[in-house]
C-alpha positions as YAML, in Angstrom:
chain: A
units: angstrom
residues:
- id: 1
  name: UNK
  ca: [-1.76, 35.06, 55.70]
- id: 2
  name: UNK
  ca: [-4.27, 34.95, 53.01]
- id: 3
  name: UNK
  ca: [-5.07, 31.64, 51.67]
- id: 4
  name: UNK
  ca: [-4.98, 31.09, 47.75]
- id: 5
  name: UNK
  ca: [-8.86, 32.63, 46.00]
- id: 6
  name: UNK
  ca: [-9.11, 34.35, 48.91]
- id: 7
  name: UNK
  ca: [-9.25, 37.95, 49.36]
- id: 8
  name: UNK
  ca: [-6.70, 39.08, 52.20]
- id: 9
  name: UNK
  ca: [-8.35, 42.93, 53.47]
- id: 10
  name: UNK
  ca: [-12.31, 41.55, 53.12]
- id: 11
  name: UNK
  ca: [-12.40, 37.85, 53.81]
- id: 12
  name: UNK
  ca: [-14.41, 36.80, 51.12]
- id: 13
  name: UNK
  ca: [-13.70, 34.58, 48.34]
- id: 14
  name: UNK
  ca: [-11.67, 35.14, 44.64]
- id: 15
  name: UNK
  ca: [-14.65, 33.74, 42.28]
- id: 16
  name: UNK
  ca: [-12.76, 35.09, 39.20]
- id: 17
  name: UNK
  ca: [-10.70, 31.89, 39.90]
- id: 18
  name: UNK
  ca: [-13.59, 29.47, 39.48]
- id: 19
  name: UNK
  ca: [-14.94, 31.39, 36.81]
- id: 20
  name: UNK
  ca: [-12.33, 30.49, 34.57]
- id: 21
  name: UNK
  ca: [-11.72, 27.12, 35.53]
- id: 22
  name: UNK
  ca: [-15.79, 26.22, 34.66]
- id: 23
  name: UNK
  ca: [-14.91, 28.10, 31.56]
- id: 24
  name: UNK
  ca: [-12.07, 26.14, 30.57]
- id: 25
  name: UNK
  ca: [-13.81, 23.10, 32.14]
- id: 26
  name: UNK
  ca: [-16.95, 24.46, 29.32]
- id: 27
  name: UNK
  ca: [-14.19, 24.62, 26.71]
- id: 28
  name: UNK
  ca: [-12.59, 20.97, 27.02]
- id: 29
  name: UNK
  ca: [-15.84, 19.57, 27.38]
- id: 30
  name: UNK
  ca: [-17.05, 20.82, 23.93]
- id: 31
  name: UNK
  ca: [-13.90, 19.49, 22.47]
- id: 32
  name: UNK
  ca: [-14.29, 16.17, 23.42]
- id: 33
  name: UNK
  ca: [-17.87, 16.22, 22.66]
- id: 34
  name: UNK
  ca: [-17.05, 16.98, 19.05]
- id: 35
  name: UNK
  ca: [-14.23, 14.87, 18.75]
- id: 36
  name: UNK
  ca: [-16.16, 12.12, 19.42]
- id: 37
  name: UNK
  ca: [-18.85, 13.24, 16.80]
- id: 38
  name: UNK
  ca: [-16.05, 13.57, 14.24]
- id: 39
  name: UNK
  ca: [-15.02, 10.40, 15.00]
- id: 40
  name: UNK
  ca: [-18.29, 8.56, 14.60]
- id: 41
  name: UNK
  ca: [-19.06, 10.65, 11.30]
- id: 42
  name: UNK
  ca: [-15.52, 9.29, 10.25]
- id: 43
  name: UNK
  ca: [-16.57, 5.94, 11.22]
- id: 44
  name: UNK
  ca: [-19.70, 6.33, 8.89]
- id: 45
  name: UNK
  ca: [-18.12, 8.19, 5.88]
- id: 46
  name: UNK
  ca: [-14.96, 6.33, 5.76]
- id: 47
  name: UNK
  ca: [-14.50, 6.12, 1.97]
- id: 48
  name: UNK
  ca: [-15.49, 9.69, 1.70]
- id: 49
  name: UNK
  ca: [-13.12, 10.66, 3.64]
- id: 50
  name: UNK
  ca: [-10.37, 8.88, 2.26]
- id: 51
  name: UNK
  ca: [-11.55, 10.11, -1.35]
- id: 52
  name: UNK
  ca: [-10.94, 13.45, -0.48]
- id: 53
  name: UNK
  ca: [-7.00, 12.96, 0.46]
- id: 54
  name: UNK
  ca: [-6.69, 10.23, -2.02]
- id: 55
  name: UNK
  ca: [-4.09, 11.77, -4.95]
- id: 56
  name: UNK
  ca: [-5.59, 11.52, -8.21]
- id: 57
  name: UNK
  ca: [-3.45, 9.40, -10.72]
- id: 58
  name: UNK
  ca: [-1.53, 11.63, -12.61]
- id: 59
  name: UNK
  ca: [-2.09, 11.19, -16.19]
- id: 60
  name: UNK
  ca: [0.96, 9.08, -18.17]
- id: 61
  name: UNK
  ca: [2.84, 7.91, -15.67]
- id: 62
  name: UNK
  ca: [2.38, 4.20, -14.95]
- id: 63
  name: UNK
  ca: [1.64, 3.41, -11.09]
- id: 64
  name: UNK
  ca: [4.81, 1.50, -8.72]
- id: 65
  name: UNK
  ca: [4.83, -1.68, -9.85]
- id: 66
  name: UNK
  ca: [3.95, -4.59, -7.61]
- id: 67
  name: UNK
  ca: [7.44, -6.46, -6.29]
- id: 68
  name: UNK
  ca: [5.24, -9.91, -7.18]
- id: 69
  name: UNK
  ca: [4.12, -8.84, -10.10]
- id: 70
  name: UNK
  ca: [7.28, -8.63, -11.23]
- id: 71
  name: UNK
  ca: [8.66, -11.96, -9.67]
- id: 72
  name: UNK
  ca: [5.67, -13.58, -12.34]
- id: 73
  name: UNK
  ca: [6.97, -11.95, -15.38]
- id: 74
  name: UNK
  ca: [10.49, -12.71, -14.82]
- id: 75
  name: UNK
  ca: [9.51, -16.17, -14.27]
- id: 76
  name: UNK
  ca: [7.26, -15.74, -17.74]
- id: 77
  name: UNK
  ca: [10.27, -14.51, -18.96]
- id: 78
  name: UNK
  ca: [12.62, -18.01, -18.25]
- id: 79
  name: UNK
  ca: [10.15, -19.88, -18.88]
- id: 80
  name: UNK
  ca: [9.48, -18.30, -22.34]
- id: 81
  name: UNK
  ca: [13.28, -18.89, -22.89]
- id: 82
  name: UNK
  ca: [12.91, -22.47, -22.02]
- id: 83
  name: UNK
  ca: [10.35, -23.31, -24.41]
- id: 84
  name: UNK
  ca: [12.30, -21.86, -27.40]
- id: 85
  name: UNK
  ca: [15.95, -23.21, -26.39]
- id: 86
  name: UNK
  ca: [13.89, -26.40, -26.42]
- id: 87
  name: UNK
  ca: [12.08, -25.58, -29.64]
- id: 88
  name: UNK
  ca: [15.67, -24.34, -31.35]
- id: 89
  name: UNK
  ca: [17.28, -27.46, -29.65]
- id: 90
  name: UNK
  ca: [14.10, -29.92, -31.69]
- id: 91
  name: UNK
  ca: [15.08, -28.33, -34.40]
- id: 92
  name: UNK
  ca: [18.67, -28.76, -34.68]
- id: 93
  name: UNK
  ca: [18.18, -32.34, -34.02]
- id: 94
  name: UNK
  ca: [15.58, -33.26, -37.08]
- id: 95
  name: UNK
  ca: [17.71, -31.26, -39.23]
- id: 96
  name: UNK
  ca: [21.21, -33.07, -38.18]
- id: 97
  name: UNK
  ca: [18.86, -36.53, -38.88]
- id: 98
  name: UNK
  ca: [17.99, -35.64, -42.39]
- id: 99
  name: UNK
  ca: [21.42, -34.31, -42.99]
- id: 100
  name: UNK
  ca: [22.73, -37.44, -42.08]
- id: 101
  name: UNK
  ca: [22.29, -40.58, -44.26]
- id: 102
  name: UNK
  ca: [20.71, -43.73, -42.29]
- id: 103
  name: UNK
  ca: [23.56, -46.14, -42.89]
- id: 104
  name: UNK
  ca: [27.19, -45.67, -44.44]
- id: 105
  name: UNK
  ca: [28.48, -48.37, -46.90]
- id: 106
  name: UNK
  ca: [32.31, -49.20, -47.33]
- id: 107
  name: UNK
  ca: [33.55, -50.94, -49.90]
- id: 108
  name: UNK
  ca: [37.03, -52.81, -50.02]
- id: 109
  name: UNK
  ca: [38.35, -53.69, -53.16]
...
């Protein structure tokens, strides 16, 4: 019984087996090899990288606003309303005290 690479009528050995293996051995190793320079160019070149796959902003439309950003404007926004129900309220009051006289007099006859 022939064993596996070997030939069974001469007795010598298969090298088209080993052949190929060093080739795809050749083949993985170059891979790696430029993985890893890809990766230490991407290291290096980060932003240019990212500039290339970065969208450009598309022109009239207003970017996603920021959830915090608007937390601060709705809290502008009561505080705004404060300030002029406070105002309105100041107001009202001086006008009720000049609408009113400072002392009432009764007279009984």
């Amino acid at each position: 019984m022939a064993g596996y690479g070997v030939m069974a009528d001469e007795g010598t050995i298969d090298y088209s087996v080993h052949e190929a293996w060093n080739e795809a051995t050749n083949v993985y190793l170059l891979v790696i090899l430029v993985s890893f320079g890809l990766l230490m160019y991407a290291r290096k070149n980060k932003r240019k990288i990212m500039r290339i796959f970065a969208l450009p902003p598309t022109v009239g439309s207003t970017p996603e606003p920021n959830f915090y950003d608007g937390l601060q404007k709705v809290r502008l926004r009561q505080q705004l309303e404060m300030y002029s129900l406070g105002k309105e309220a100041r107001k009202y009051d001086q006008q009720q005290q000049q609408v009113q006289p400072d002392s009432v007099q009764l007279s009984m006859e």
